PDB file of C-alpha atoms in Angstrom:
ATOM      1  CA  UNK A   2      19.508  31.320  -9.317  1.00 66.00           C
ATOM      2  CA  UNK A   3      15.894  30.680  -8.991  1.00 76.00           C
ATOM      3  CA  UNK A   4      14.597  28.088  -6.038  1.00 79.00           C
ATOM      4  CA  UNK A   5      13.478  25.720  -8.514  1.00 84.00           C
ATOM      5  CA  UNK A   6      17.111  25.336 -10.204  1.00 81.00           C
ATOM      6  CA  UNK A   7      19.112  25.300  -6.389  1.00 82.00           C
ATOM      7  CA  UNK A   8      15.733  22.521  -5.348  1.00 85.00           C
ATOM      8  CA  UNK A   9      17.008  20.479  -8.435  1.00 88.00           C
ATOM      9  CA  UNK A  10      20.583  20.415  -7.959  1.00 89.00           C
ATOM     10  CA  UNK A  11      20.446  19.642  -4.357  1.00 86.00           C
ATOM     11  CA  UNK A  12      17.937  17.120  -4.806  1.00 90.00           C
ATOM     12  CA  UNK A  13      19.560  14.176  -2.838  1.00 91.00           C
ATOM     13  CA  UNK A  14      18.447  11.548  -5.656  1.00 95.00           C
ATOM     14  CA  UNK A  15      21.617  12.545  -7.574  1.00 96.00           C
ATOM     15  CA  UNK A  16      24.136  11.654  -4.720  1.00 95.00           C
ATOM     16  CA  UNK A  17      22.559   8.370  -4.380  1.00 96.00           C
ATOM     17  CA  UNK A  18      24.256   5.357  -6.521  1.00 98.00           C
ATOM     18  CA  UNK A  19      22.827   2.567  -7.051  1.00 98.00           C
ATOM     19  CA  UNK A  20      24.030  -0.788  -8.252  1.00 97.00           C
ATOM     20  CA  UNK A  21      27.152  -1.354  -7.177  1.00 98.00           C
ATOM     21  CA  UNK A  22      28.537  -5.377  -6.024  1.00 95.00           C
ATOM     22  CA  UNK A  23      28.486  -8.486  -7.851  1.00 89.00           C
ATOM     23  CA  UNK A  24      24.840  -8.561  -7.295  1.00 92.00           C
ATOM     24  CA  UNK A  25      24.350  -4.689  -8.778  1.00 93.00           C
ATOM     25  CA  UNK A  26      22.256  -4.394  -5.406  1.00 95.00           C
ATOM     26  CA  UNK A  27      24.159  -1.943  -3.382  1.00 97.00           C
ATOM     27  CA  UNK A  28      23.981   1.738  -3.331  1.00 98.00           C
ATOM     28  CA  UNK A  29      26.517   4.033  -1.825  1.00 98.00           C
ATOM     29  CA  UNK A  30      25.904   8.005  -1.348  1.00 96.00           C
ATOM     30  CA  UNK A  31      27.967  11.208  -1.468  1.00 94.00           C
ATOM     31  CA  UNK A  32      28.381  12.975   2.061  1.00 88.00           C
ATOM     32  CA  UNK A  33      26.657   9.383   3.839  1.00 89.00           C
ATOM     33  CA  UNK A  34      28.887   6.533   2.725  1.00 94.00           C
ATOM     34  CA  UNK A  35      32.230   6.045   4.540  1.00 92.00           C
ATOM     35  CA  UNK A  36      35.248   4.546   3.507  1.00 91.00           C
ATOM     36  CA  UNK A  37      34.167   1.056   5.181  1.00 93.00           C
ATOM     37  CA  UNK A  38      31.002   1.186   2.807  1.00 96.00           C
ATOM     38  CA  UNK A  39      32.629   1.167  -0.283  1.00 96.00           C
ATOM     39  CA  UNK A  40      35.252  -1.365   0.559  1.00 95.00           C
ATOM     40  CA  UNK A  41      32.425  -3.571   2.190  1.00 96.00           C
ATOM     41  CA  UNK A  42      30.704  -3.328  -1.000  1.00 97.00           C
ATOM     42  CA  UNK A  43      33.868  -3.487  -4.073  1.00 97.00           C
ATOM     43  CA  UNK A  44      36.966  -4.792  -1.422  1.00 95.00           C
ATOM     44  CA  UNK A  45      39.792  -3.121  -0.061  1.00 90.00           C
ATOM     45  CA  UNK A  46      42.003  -0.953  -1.688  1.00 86.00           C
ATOM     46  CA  UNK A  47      44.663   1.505  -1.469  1.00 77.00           C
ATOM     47  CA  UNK A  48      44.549   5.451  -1.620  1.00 76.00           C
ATOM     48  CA  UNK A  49      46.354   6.883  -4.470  1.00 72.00           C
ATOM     49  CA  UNK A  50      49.499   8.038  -3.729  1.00 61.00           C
ATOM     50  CA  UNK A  51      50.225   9.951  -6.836  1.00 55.00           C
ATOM     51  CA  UNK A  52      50.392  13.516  -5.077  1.00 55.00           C
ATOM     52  CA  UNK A  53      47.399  16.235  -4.557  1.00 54.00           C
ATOM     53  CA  UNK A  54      43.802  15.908  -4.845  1.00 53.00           C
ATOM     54  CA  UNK A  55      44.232  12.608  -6.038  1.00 51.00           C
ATOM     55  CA  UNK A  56      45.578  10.814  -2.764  1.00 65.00           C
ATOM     56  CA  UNK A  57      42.299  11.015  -1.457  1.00 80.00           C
ATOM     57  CA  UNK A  58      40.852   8.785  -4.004  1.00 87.00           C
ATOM     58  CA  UNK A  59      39.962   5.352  -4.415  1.00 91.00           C
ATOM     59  CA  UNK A  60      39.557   3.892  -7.700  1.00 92.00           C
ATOM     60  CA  UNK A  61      37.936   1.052  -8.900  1.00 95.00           C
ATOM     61  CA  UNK A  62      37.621  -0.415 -12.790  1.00 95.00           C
ATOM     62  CA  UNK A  63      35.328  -2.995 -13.770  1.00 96.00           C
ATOM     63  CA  UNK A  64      36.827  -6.944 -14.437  1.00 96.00           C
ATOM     64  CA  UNK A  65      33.672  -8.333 -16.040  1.00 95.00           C
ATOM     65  CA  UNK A  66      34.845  -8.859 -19.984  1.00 96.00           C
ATOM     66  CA  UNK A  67      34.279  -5.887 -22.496  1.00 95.00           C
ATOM     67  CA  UNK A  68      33.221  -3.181 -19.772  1.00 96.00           C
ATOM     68  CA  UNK A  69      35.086  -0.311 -19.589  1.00 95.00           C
ATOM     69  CA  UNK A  70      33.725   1.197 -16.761  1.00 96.00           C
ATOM     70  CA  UNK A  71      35.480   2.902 -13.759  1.00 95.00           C
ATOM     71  CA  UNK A  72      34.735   4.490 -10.550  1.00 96.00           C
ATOM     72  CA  UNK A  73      35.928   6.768  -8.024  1.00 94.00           C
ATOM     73  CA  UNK A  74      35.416   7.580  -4.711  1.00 94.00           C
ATOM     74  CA  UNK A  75      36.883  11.066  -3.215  1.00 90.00           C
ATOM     75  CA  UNK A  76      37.455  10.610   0.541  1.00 87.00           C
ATOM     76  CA  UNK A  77      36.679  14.608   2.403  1.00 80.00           C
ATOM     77  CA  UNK A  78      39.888  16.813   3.467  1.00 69.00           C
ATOM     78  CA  UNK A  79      42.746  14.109   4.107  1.00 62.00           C
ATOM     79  CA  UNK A  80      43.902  13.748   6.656  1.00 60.00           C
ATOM     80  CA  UNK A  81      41.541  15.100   9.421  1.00 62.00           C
ATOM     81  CA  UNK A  82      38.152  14.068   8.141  1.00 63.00           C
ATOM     82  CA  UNK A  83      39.464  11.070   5.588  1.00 71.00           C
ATOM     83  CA  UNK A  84      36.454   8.592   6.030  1.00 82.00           C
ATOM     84  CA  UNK A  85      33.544  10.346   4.312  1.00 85.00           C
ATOM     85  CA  UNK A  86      33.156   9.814   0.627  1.00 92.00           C
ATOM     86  CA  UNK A  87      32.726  13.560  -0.651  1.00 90.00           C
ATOM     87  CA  UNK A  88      32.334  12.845  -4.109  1.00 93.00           C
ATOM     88  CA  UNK A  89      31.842   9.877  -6.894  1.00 96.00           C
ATOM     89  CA  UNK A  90      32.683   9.719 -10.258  1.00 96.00           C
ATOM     90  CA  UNK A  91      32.098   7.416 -12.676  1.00 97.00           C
ATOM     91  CA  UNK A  92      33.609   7.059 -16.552  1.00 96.00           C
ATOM     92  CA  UNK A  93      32.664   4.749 -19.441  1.00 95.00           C
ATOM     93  CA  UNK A  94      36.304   4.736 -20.608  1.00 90.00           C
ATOM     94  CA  UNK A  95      39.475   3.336 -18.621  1.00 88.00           C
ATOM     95  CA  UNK A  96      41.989   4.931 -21.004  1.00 84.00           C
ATOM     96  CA  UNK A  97      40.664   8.312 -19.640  1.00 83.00           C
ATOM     97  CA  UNK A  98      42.097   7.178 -16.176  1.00 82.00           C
ATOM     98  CA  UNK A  99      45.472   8.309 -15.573  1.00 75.00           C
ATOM     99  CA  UNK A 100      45.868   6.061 -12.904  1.00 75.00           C
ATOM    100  CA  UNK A 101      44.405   3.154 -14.042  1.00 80.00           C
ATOM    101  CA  UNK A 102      47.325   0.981 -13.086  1.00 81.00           C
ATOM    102  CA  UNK A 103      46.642   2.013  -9.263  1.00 82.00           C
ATOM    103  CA  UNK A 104      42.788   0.763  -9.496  1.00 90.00           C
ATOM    104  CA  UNK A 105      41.223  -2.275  -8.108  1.00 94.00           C
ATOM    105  CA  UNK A 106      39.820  -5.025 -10.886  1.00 95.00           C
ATOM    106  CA  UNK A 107      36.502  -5.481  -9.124  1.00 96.00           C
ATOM    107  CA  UNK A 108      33.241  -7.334 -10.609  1.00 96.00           C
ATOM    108  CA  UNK A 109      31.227  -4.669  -8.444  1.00 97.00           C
ATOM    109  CA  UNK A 110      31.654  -1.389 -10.801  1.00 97.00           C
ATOM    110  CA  UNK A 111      29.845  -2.106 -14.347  1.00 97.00           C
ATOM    111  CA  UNK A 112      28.215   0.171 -17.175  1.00 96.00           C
ATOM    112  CA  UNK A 113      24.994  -0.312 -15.567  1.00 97.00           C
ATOM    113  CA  UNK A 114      25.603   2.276 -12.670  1.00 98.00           C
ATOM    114  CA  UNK A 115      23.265   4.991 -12.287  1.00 98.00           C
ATOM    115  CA  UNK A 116      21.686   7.816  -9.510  1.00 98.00           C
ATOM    116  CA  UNK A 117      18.197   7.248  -8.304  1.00 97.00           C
ATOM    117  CA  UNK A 118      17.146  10.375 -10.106  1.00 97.00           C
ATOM    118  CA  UNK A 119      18.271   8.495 -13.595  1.00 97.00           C
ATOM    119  CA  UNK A 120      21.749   9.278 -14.754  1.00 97.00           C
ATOM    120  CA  UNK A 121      23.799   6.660 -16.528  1.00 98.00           C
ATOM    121  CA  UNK A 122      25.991   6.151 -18.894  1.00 97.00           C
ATOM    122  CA  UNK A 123      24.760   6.360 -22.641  1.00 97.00           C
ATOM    123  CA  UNK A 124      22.027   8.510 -21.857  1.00 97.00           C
ATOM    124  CA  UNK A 125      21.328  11.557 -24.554  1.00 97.00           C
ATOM    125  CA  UNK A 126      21.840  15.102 -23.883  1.00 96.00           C
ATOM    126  CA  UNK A 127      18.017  15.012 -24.177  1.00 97.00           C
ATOM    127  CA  UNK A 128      17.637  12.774 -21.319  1.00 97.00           C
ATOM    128  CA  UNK A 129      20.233  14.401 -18.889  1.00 97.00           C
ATOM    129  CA  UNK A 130      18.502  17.259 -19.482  1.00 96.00           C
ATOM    130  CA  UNK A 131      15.169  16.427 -18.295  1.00 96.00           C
ATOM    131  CA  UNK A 132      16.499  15.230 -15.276  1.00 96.00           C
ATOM    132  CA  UNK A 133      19.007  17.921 -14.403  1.00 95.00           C
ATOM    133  CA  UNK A 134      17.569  20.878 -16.461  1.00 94.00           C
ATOM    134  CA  UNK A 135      19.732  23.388 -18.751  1.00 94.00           C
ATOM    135  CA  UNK A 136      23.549  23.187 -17.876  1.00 94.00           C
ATOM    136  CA  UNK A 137      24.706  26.364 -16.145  1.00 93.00           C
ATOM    137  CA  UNK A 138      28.309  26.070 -18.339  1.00 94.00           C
ATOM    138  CA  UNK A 139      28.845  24.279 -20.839  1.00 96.00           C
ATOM    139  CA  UNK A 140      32.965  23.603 -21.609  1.00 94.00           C
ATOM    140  CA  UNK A 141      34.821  21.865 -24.219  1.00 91.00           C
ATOM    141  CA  UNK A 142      37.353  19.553 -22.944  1.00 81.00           C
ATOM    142  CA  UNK A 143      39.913  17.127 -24.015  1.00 80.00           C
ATOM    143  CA  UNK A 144      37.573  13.961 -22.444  1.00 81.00           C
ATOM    144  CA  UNK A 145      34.526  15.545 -24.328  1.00 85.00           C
ATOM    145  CA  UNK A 146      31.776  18.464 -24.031  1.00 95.00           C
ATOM    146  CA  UNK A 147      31.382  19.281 -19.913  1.00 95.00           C
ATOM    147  CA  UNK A 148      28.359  20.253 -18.274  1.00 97.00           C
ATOM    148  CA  UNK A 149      28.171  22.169 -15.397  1.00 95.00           C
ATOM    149  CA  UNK A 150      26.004  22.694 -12.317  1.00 94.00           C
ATOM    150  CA  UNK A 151      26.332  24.268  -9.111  1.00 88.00           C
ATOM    151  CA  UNK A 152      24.825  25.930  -5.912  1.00 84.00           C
ATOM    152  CA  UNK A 153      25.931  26.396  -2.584  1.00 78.00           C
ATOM    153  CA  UNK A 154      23.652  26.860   0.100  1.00 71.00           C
ATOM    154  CA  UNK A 155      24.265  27.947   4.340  1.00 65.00           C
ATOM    155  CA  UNK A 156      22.410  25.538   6.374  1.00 62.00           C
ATOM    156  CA  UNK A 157      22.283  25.305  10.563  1.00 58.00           C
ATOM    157  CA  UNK A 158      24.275  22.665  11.320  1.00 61.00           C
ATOM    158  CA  UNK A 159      24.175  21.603  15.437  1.00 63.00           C
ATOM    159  CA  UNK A 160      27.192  19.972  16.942  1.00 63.00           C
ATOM    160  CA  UNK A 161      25.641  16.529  16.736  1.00 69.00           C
ATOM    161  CA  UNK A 162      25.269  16.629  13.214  1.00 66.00           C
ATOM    162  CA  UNK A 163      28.640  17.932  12.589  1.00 65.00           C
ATOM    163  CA  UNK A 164      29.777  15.288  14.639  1.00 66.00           C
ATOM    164  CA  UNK A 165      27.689  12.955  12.702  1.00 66.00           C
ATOM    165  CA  UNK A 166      29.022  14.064   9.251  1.00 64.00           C
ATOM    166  CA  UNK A 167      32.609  13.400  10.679  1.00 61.00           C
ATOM    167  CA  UNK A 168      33.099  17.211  11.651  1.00 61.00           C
ATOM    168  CA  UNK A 169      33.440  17.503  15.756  1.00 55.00           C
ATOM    169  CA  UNK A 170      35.438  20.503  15.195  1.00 55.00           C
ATOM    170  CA  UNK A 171      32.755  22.341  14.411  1.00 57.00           C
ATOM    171  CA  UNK A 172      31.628  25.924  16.487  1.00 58.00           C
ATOM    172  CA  UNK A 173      30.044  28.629  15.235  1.00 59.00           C
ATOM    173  CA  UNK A 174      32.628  31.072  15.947  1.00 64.00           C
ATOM    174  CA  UNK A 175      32.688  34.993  15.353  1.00 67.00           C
ATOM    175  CA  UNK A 176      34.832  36.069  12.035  1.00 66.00           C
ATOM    176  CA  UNK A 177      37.610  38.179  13.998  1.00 71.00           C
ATOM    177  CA  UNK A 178      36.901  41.407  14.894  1.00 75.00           C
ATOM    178  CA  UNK A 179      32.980  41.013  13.685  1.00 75.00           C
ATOM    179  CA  UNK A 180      30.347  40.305  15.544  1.00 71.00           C
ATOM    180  CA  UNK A 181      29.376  37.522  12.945  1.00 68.00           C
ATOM    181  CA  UNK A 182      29.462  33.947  13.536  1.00 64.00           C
ATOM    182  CA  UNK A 183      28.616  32.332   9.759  1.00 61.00           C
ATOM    183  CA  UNK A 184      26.631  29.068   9.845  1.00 62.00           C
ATOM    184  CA  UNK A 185      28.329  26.515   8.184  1.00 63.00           C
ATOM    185  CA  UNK A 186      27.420  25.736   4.628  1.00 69.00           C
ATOM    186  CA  UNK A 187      28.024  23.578   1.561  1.00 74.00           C
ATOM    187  CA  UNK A 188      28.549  23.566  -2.116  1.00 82.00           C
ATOM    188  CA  UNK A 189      27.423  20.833  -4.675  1.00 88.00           C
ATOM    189  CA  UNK A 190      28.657  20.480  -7.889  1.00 93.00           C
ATOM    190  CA  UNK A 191      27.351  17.560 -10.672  1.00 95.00           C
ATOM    191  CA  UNK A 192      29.586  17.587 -13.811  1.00 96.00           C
ATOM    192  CA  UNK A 193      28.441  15.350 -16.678  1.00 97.00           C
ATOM    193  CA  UNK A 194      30.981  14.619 -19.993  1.00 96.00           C
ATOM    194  CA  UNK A 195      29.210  14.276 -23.213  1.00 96.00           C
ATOM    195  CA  UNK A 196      31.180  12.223 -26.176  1.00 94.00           C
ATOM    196  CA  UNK A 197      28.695  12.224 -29.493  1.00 92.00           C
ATOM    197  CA  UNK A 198      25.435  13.876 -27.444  1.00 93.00           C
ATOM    198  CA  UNK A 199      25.939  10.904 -24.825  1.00 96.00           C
ATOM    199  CA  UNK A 200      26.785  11.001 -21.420  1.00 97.00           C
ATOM    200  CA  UNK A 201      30.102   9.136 -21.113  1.00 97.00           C
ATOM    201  CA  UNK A 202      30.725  10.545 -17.533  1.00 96.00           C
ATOM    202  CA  UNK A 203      29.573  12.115 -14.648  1.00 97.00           C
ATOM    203  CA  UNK A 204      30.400  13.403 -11.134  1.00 96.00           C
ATOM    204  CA  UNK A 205      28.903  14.398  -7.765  1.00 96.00           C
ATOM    205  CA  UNK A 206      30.900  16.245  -5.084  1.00 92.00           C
ATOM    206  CA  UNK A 207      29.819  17.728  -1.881  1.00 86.00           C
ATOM    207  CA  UNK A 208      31.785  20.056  -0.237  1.00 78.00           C
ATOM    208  CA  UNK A 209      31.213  21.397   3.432  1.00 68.00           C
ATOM    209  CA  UNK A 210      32.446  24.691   3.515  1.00 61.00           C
ATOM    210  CA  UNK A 211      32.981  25.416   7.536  1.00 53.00           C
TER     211      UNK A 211
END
């Protein structure tokens, strides 16, 4: 993978989402916004309880008349570091939503979402294209045609910023019986769902690998 492809993935404009609330003024951002944020911003709600992966997420589907929209926020590595929001996903279609019944009816979440860097949904493969680049994978699914992208990256990490990120734990020990003590490091995925050559989902999830 060539510098310029990991430099686009990573950059931090695509973990940034803006215009969530009432007022479509708030932004909330993969590996920086906490739990607190994003019920500050949309209101409490409950984890799902539905078993696996999915008890770490909140969910959130839009009340304002005719939107569809829904959106949800993957809390990092229940139950030791369950604050952080690792990843956020949001779908143009509630009936694609399993859990639906277990999501809040909030004003905040509406079709006008988007990342600083420009994805929404309803933009054209086109369009997702120029901001992302060439999809790594492409997949046919059930929920539409997926796009892939990935990197993962090792990165020095001191104890304060472990500590920041909600990781205290964090030493850089030897691997047993080596002499070699692995910085911590991280993986990012963005996964975008295409229904008629428009983007009728996406996701961004960070994952510290330490």
């Amino acid at each position: 993978m060539s510098d310029e492809i990991t430099d686009r993935i990573y950059d931090e404009a695509h973990d940034r989402f803006v215009g969530f609330g009432p007022e479509g003024n708030a932004t909330l951002t993969v590996d920086e916004s906490l739990r607190a944020d994003v019920e500050g911003t949309l209101g409490t709600t409950t984890r799902l309880n539905v078993g696996g992966y999915e008890e770490r997420v909140l969910c959130y589907a839009s009340s304002r008349p005719g939107d569809d929209t829904v959106a949800l926020f993957t809390l990092s590595k229940c139950p030791e570091n369950c604050q952080r929001v690792s990843e956020i996903q949001v779908r143009a279609r509630k009936r694609e939503v399993r859990v639906l019944s277990k999501c809040a009816q909030v004003p905040g979440v509406h079709a006008g979402l988007a990342t600083q860097s420009g994805l929404h949904l309803g933009m054209t493969a086109a369009e997702a294209e120029a901001v992302l680049g060439a999809p790594q994978h492409i997949q046919k699914g059930l929920q539409g045609t997926m796009w892939f992208y990935g990197a993962s990256v090792s990165v020095a990490m001191s104890r304060e910023e472990a500590t920041r990120r909600g990781f205290p734990g964090v030493e850089h020990k030897p691997i047993p019986g080596t002499d070699y003590a692995p910085t911590p490091g991280f993986d990012k995925f963005i996964v975008l769902w295409l229904r008629e050559g428009r983007v009728s989902a996406w996701r961004v999830w960070l994952d510290w690998g330490l």
